[in-house]
XYZ file of C-alpha atoms in Angstrom:
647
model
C -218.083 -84.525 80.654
C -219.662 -84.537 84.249
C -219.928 -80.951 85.789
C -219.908 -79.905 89.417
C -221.277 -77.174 91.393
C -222.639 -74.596 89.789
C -222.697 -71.250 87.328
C -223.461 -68.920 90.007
C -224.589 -65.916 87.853
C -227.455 -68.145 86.738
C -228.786 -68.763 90.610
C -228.861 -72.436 90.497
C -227.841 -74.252 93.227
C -225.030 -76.750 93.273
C -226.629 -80.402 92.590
C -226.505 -82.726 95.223
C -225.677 -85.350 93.181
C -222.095 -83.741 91.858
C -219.024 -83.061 93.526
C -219.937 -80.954 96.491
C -219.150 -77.458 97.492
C -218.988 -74.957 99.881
C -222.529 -74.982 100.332
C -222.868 -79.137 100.969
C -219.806 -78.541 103.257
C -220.989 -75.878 105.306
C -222.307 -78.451 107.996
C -219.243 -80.343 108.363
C -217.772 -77.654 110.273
C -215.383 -79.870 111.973
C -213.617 -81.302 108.786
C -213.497 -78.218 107.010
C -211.700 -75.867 109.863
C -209.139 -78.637 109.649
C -208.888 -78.178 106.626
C -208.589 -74.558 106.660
C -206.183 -74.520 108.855
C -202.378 -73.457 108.118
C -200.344 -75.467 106.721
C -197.056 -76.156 108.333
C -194.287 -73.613 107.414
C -192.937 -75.087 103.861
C -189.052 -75.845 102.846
C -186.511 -73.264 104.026
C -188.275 -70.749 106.091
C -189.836 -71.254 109.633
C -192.331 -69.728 111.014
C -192.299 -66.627 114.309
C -193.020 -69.512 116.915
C -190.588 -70.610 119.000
C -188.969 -73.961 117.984
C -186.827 -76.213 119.034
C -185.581 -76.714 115.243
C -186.807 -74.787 112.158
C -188.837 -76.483 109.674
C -187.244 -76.841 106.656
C -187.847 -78.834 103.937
C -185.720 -82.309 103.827
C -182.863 -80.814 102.031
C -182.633 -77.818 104.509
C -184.001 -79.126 107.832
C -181.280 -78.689 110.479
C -180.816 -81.401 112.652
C -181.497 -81.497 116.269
C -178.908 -82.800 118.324
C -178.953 -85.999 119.863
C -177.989 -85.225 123.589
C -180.960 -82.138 124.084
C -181.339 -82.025 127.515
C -177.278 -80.707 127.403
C -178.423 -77.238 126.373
C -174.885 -75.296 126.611
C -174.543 -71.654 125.699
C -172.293 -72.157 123.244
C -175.065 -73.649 121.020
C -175.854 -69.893 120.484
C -173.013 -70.209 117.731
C -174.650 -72.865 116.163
C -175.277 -72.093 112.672
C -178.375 -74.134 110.291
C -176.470 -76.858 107.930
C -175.561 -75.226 104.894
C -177.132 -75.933 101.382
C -174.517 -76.827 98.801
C -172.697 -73.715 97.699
C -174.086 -71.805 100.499
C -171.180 -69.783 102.179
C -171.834 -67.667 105.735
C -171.103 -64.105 105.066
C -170.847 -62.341 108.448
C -172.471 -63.118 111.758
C -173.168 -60.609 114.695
C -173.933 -61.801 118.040
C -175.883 -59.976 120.941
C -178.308 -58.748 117.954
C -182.083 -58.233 119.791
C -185.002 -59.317 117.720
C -188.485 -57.732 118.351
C -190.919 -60.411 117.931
C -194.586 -59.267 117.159
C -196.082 -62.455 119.312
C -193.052 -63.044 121.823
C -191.364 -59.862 122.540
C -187.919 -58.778 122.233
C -185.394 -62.029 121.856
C -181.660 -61.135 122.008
C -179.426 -63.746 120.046
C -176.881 -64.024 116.904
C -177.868 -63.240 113.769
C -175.903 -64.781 110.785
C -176.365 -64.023 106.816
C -175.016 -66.184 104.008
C -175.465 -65.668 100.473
C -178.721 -67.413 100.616
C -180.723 -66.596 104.073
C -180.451 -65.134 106.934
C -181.162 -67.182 110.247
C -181.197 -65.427 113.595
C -181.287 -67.915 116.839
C -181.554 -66.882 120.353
C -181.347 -69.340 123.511
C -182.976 -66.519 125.881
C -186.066 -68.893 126.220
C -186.744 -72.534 126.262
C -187.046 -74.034 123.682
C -184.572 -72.268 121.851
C -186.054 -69.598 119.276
C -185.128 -69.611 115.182
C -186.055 -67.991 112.654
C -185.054 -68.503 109.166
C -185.543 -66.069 106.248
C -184.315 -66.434 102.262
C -182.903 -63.723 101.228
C -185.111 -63.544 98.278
C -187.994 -63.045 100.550
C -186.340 -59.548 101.445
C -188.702 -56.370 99.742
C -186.107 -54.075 101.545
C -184.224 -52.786 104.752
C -184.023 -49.679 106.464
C -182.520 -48.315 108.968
C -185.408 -46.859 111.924
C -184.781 -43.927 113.564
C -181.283 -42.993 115.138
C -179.860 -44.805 117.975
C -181.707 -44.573 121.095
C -180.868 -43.255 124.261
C -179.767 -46.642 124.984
C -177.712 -46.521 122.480
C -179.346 -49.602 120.189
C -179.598 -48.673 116.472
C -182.821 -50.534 114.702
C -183.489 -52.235 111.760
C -186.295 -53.120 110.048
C -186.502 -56.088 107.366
C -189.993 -55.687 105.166
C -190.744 -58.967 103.166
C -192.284 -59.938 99.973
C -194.359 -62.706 102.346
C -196.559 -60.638 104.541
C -193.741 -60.239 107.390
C -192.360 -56.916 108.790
C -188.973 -57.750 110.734
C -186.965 -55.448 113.358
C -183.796 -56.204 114.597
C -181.357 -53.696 116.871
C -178.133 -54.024 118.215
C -175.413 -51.678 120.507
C -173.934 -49.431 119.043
C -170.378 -50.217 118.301
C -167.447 -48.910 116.626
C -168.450 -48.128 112.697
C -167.078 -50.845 110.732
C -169.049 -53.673 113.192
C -172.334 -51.753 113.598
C -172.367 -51.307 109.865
C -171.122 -54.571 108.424
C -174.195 -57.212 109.472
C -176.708 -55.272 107.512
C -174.575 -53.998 104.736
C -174.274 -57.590 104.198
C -177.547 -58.494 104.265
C -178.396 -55.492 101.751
C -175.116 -57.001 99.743
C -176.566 -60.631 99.201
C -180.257 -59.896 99.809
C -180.327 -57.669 96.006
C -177.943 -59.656 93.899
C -178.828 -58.106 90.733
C -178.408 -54.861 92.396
C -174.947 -55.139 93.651
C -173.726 -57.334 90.568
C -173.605 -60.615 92.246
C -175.724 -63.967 91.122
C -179.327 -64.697 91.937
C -178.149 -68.080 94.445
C -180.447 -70.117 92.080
C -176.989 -70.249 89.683
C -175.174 -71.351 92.698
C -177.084 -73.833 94.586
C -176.353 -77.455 93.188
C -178.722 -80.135 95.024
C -179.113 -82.738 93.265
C -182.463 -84.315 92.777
C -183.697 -87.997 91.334
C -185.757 -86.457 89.219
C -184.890 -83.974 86.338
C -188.035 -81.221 86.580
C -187.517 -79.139 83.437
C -188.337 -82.172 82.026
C -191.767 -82.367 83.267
C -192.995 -80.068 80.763
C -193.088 -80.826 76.951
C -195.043 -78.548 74.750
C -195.243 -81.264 71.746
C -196.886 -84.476 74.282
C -199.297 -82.040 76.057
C -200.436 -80.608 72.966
C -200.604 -84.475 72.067
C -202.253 -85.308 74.824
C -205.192 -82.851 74.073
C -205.283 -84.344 70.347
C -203.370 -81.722 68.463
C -202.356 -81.766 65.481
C -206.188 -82.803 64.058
C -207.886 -81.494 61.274
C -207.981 -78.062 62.423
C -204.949 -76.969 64.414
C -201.750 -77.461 63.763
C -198.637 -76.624 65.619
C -196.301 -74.315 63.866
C -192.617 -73.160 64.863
C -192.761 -70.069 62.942
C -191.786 -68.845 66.292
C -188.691 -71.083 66.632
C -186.319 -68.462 66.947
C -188.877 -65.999 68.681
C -189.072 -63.628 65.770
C -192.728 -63.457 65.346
C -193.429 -62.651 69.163
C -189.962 -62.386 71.844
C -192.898 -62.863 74.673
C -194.108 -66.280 73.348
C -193.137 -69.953 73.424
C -191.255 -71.076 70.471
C -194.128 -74.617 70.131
C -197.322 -72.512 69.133
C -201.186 -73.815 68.299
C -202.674 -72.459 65.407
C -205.636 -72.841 63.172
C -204.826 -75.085 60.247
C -205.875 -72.844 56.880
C -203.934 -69.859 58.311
C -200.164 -69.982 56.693
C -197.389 -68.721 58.202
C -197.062 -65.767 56.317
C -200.435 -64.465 57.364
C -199.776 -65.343 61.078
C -196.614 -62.571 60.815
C -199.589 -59.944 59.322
C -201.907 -61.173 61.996
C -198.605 -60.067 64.982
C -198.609 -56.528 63.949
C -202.299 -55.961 64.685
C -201.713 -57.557 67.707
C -199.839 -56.041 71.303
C -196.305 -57.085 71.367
C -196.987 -59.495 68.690
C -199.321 -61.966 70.878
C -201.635 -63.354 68.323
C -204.549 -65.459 69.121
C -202.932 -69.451 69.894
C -204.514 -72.290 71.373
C -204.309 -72.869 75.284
C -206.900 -76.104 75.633
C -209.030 -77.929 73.457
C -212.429 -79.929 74.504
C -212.014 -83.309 73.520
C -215.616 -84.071 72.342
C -217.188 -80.542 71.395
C -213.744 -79.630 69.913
C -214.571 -76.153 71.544
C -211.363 -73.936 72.368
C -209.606 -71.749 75.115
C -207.295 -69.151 72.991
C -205.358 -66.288 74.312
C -203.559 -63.106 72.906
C -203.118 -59.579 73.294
C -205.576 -56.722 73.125
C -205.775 -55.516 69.150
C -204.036 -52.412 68.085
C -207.176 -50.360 67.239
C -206.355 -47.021 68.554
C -208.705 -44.023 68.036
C -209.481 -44.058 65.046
C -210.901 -47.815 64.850
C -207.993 -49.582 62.524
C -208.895 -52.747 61.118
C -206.818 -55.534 60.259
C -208.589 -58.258 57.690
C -205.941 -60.582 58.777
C -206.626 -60.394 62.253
C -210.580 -61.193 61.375
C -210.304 -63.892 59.574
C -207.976 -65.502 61.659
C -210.748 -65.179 64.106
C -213.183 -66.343 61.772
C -210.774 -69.628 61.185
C -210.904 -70.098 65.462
C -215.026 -70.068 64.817
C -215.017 -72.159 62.272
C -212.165 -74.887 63.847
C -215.428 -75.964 66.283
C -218.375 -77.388 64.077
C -220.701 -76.929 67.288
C -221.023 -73.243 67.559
C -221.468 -70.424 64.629
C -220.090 -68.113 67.333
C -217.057 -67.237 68.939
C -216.892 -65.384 72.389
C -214.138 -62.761 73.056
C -213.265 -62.025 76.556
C -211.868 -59.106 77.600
C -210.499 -59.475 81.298
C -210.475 -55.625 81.646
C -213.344 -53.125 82.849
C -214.837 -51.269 79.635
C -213.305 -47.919 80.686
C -209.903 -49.077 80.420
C -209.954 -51.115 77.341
C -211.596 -47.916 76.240
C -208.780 -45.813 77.234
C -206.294 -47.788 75.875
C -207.328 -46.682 72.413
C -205.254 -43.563 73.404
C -202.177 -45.428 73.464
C -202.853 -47.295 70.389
C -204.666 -50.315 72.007
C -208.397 -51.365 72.659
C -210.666 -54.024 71.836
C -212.403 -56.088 68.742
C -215.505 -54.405 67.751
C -218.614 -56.617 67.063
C -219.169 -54.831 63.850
C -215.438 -56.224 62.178
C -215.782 -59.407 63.933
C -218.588 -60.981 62.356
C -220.844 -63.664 64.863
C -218.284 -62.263 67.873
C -219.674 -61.418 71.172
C -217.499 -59.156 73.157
C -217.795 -59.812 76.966
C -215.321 -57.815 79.648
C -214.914 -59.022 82.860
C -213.991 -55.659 84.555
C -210.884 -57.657 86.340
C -208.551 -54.373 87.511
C -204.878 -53.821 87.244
C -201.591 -54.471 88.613
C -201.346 -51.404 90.281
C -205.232 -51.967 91.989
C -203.759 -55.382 92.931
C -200.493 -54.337 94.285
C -202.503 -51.837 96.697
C -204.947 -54.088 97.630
C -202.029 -56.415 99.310
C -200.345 -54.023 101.122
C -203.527 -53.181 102.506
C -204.012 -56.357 103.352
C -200.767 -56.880 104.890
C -201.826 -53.816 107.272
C -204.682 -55.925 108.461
C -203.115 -59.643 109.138
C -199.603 -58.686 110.547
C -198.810 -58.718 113.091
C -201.974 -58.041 114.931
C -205.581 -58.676 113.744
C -208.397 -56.058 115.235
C -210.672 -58.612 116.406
C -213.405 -55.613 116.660
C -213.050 -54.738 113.081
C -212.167 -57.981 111.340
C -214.704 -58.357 108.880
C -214.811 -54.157 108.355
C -211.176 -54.612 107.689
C -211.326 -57.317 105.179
C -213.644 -55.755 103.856
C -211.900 -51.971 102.961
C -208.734 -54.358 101.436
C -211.095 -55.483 98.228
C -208.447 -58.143 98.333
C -211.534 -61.057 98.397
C -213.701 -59.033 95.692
C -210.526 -59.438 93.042
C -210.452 -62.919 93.616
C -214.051 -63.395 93.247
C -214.039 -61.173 89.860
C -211.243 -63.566 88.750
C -213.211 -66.698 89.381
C -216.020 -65.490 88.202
C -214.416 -65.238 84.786
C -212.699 -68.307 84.636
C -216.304 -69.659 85.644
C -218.185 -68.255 82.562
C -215.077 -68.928 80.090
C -215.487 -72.586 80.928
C -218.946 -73.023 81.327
C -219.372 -71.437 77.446
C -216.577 -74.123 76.481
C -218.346 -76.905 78.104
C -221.500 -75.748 78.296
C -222.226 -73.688 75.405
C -219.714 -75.873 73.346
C -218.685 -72.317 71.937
C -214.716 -71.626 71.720
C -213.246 -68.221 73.457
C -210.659 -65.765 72.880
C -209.562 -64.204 76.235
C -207.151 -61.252 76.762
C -206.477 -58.531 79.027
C -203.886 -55.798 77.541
C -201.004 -57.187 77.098
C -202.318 -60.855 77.996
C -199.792 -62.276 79.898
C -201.440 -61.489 83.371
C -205.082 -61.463 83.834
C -205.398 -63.494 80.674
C -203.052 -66.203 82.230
C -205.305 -66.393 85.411
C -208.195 -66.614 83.024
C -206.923 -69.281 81.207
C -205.183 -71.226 83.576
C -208.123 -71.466 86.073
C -210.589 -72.314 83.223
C -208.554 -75.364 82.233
C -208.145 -76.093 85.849
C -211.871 -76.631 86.203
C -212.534 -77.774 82.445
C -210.036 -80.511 82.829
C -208.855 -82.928 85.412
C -205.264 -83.998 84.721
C -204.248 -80.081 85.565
C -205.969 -81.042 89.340
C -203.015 -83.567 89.669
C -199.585 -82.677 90.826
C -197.730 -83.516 87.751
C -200.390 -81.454 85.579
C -200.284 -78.505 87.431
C -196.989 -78.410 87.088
C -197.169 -78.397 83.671
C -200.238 -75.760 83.211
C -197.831 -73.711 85.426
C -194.948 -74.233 82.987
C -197.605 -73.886 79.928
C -199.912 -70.843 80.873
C -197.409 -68.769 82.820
C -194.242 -69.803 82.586
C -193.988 -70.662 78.397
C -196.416 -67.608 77.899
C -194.587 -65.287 79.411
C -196.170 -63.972 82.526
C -192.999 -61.428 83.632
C -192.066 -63.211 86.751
C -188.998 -60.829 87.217
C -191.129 -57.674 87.205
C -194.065 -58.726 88.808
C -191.726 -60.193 91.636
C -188.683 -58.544 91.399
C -186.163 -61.145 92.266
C -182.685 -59.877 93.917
C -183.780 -56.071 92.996
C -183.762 -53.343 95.647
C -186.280 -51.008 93.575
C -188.888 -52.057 95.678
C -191.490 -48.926 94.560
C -190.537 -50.165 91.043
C -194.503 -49.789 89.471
C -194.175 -53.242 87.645
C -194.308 -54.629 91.017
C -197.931 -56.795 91.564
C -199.077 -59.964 93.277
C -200.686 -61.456 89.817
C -199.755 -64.788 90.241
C -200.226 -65.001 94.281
C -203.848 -64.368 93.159
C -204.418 -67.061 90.832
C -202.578 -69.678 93.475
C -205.353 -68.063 96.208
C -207.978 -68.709 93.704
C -206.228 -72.303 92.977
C -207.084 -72.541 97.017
C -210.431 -71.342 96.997
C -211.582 -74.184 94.161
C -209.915 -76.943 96.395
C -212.041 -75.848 99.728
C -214.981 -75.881 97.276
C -213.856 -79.631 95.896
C -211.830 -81.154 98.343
C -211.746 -84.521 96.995
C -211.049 -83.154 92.971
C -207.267 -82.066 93.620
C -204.369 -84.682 94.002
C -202.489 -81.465 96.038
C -202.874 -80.338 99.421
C -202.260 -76.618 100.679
C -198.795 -77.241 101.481
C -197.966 -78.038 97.965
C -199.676 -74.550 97.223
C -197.816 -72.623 99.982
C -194.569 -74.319 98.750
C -194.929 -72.751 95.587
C -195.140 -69.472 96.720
C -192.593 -69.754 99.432
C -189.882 -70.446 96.439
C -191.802 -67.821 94.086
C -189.739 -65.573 96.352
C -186.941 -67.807 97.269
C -184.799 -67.753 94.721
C -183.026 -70.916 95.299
C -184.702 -72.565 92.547
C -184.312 -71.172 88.507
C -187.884 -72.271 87.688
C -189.858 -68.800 88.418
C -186.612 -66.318 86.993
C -186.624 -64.617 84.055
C -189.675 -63.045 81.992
C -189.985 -65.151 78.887
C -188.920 -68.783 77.752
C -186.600 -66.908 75.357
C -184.767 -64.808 78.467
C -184.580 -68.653 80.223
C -183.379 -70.208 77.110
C -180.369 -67.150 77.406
C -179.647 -67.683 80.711
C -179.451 -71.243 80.401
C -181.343 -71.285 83.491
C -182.533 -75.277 82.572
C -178.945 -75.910 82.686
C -177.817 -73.788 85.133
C -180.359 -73.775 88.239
C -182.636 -76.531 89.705
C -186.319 -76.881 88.815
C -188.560 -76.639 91.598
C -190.173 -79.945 90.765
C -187.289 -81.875 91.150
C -187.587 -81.030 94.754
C -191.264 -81.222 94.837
C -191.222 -84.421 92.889
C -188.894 -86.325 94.797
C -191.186 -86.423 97.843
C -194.523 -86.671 96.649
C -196.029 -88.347 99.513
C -195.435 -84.531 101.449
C -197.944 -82.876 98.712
C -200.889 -85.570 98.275
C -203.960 -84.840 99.212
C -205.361 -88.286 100.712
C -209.030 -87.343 100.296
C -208.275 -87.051 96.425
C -210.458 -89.024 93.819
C -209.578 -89.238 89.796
C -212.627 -87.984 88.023
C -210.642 -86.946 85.393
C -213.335 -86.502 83.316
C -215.711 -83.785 85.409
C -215.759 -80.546 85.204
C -216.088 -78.507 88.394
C -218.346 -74.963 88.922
C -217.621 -73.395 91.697
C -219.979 -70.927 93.606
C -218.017 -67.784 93.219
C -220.046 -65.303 95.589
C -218.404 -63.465 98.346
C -219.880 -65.309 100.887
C -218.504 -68.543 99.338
C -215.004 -67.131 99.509
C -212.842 -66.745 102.238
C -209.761 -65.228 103.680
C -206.651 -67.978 103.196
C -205.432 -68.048 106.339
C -203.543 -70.603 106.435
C -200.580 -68.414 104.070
C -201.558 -64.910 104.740
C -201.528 -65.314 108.516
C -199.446 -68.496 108.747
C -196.682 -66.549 110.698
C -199.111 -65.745 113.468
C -198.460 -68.512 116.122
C -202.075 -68.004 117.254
C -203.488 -69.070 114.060
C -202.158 -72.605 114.312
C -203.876 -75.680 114.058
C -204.100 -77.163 117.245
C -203.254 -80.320 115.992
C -200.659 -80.818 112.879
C -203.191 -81.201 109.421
C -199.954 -82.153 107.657
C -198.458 -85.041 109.843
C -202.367 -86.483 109.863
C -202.465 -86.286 106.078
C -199.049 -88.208 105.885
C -201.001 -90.730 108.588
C -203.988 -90.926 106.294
C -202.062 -91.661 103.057
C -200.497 -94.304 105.001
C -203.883 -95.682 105.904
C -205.249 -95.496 102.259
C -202.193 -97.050 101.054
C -202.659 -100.015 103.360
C -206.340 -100.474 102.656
C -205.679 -100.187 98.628
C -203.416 -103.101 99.249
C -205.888 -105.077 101.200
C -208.611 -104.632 98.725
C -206.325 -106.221 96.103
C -205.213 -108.811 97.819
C -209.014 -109.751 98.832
C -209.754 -108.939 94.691
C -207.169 -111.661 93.802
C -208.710 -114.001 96.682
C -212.077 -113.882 94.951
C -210.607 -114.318 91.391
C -208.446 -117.320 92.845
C -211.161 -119.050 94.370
C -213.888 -118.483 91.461
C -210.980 -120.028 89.154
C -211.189 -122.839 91.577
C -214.434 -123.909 91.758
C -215.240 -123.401 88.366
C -212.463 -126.488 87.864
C -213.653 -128.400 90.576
C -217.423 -128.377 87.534
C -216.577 -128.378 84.573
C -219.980 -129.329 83.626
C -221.571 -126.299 85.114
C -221.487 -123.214 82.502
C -219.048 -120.869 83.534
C -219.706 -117.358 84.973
C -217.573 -114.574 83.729
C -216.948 -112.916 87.309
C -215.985 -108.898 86.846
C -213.971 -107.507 89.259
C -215.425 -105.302 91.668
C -213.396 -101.429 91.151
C -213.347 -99.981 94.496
C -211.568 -96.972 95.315
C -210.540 -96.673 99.056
């Protein structure tokens, strides 16, 4: 397989001749601060700039009306067009809005039981904003009314944004009811309502819990061979309630012995296959931390299952274990029963942590990074700032371990086990990003949906927790931005190899924006087994049936198919940087100055309509070589191979 870049705890540079990186990049500074540059604000919620219409997605955008240069003031009542099964719950007018980068706005403010849009006409163009529900951390009330007699509200979101709204104040039952109502629909599972996911019937042309099927992906890495085979002794998610019920698992290890193997391991997580190298037959396997505790338990089940991982790849007499933790708390999890393998037990095992920190480090580090991008940046102290969040040295340490997982599997043609504690957080970053670089088909749309599905969804990564969906315990300590940090590190690799993913940043950012959302089902729930309960395949949409149905908005046009190269990316602080284009996309100063997403749209246009000229001129040259090889038929005839260009 072709690599790219480079292992940057060896020193090397990136090769010239390989997909290039940051450093080959760094002197087209004109094409890469476009592409740095925010995307436009994705499906459903618009950004803090005033707008003539908000931009919503297709299925949400509100149309403008046809006879705009009437402006009447009754078009303050105007309210966005509905989403099926979306119902307005209460509307206030004469509601002021402080606005960070516009100043105070006064207008009408109305919440249904899936947003809440406020729209003032004190300015032209006429002002929106629009804000999901699910996007709502919590409200509270600031202060007591003012001598003016306003009362004030302030709206803190799970997207970076810090909203204040105030309005007279009136006799109780109106002064309380706008915001009681907000707090009503904005923490469903709170106040015993439905998430709006169950609710919200769009229907697509595509189906997307069908994207992902456990049995052809494992098929489409070669498995079952010689040594893995797929077992369903977690059909009815007996053997671990956190797992998928399709698991990967060496071939000479019966099922009996894979029950002996869960009790050794956290929450039952044994060791199963993620990815598998197609030549080397080298492996990416995942699990739980082992239940050592202090005094140093062993379990001879758990080693030679090990053992069977080592010996599944001919290539390599050694197996690499990595522990995404720092040493000092895998060590201190012995207290509570935990730890990590020791080198002595596990026989031609190298142990290897990656001193990655934990959810409660991460969840700190964003709110101090939300301090420093909204509203207002310190110019003075920018860097300083950055700096004092750590928020760029986590994503490095994350990289950096994905980086030296897949350069032993393609590289060293050695397999790896990697867990963190409970391995359904940092270990799903780990693995997710190593397969990302290790294998091409996740770099398209369609197969990063499905690593998504696979790696976090399948394996249990506890979206409900870590998010919180429709839950007004916003101090709740299982709270933590896990998965914002792999799609940031997702971002980083595609600055680094702009031509190696099929997706732009807008596909990225639209991600996110619905990881809070809540209009689709595909990010509720902790486990496949709590999904499978809920029915949420049969009773919400999947976010790629919206994403799929209009691929041409997600493409990037710069994208090439090497789906057979392997990319290294330089992982050193000064080849990361801040994404600004999600972090600080509400800032209206941060804006491209011209749209990056309507000239992507113009260039996949442009692509398409060479692609179509080259074939036609392909068929030309065939037609004519066909000719003229009639025209002598004495002559000995030239096999003519068709030129493959890629435009």
């Amino acid at each position: 397989m072709e690599k790219s870049g480079s292992i940057d705890s060896l020193g090397s540079k990136p090769s010239s001749s390989r997909q290039p990186s940051v450093d080959s990049l760094s002197s087209t500074s004109t094409s890469r601060s476009d592409r740095s540059g925010p995307a436009k604000p994705p499906s459903a919620l618009s950004s803090d700039s005033v707008s003539t219409s908000a931009e919503f997605s297709p299925e949400l955008r509100v149309k403008p009306k046809a006879t705009a240069k009437k402006v009447h003031r009754e078009s303050d009542k105007e309210e966005p067009q509905l989403l099926p099964n979306e119902s307005v719950q209460d509307m206030a007018h004469d509601i002021t809005y402080f606005c960070p980068f516009t100043g105070a706005l006064r207008g009408t403010v109305m919440v249904s039981n899936y947003r809440l849009f406020f729209k003032s006409m004190d300015r032209e163009p006429a002002f929106m904003l629009d804000l999901p529900l699910g996007v709502v951390s919590r409200v509270e009330k600031i202060g007591n009314a003012s001598t003016r007699g306003d009362v004030s509200y302030g709206v803190v979101c799970k997207d970076m944004r810090n909203l204040r709204f105030a309005h007279k104040q009136l006799e109780e039952t109106i002064k309380k009811s706008i915001f009681e109502v907000l707090m009503k629909f904005a923490f469903p599972v709170s106040n015993g309502l439905q998430i709006f996911a169950f609710e919200y019937g769009q229907v697509f042309p595509e189906n997307g819990w069908k994207v992902y099927d456990p049995i052809a992906e494992y098929k489409r890495q070669g498995i079952p061979n010689e040594s893995w085979r797929i077992t369903k002794v977690n059909d009815h998610f007996e053997l671990c309630d956190t797992y998928p019920s399709t698991l990967v698992v060496p071939v000479n290890i019966p099922d009996e012995e894979l029950k002996r193997v869960a009790v050794f391991r956290a929450k039952g997580r044994i060791p199963v296959l993620s990815w598998i190298h197609p030549e080397s037959q080298a492996t990416v396997t995942r699990c739980s931390q082992p239940m050592v505790g202090v005094n140093g338990k062993r379990s001879k089940e758990d080693e030679k299952y090990l053992q069977a991982i080592m010996d599944a790849n001919a290539q390599s007499h050694k197996l690499f274990i990595f522990d995404a933790r720092p040493s000092v708390n895998a060590a201190a999890n012995k207290m509570k029963g935990g730890g990590y393998e020791s080198e002595d037990a596990y026989q031609n095992a190298e142990l290897v942590f990656l001193d990655i920190h934990n959810i409660h480090v991460m969840r700190e580090s964003l709110r101090k990074l939300k301090d420093v991008v909204y509203p207002n940046i310190e110019d003075s102290h920018w860097l300083s700032n950055l700096e004092s969040t750590h928020w760029l040295e986590h994503i490095k340490l994350i990289l950096a371990g994905a980086l030296r997982i897949a350069d032993k599997v393609e590289s060293g043609k050695t397999s790896v086990v990697v867990h963190c504690s409970d391995g359904w957080d940092r270990t799903a970053q780990l693995t997710s990003l190593s397969m990302l670089m290790l294998d091409g088909f996740y770099r398209t749309i369609r197969g990063f949906e499905v690593l998504l599905e696979k790696e976090w969804l399948s394996f249990g990564h506890r979206f409900q927790l870590r998010i919180g969906h429709g839950d007004k315990n916003h101090t709740d300590a299982d709270r933590s931005p896990v998965f914002i940090q792999f799609i940031d590190c997702v971002w980083q690799l595609t600055q680094q190899f702009p031509a190696a993913f099929e997706f732009n940043e807008y596909f990225l950012v639209t991600i996110l924006e619905h990881l809070y959302s809540c209009l689709f089902g595909t990010f509720l729930c902790n486990s496949e087994q709590q999904r499978l309960k809920e029915e949420i395949p049969k009773r919400t949409v999947s976010l790629w049936s919206y994403i799929n149905s209009q691929l041409e908005e997600f493409t990037n046009p710069m994208y090439v198919n090497y789906s057979n190269q392997v990319l290294f990316p330089v992982v050193s602080l000064r080849h990361l940087e801040l994404w600004v284009g999600y972090y600080i996309r509400w800032n209206p100063r941060m804006k491209p100055q011209e749209p990056i997403h309507q000239r992507h749209k113009e260039l996949l246009a442009k692509r398409a309509e060479l692609q179509k000229r080259v074939d036609e001129l392909q068929r030309e040259v065939t037609n004519r070589s066909v000719s003229s090889s009639s025209e002598r038929p004495s002559s000995p005839t030239r096999s003519i191979t068709p030129v493959q260009t890629f435009v």
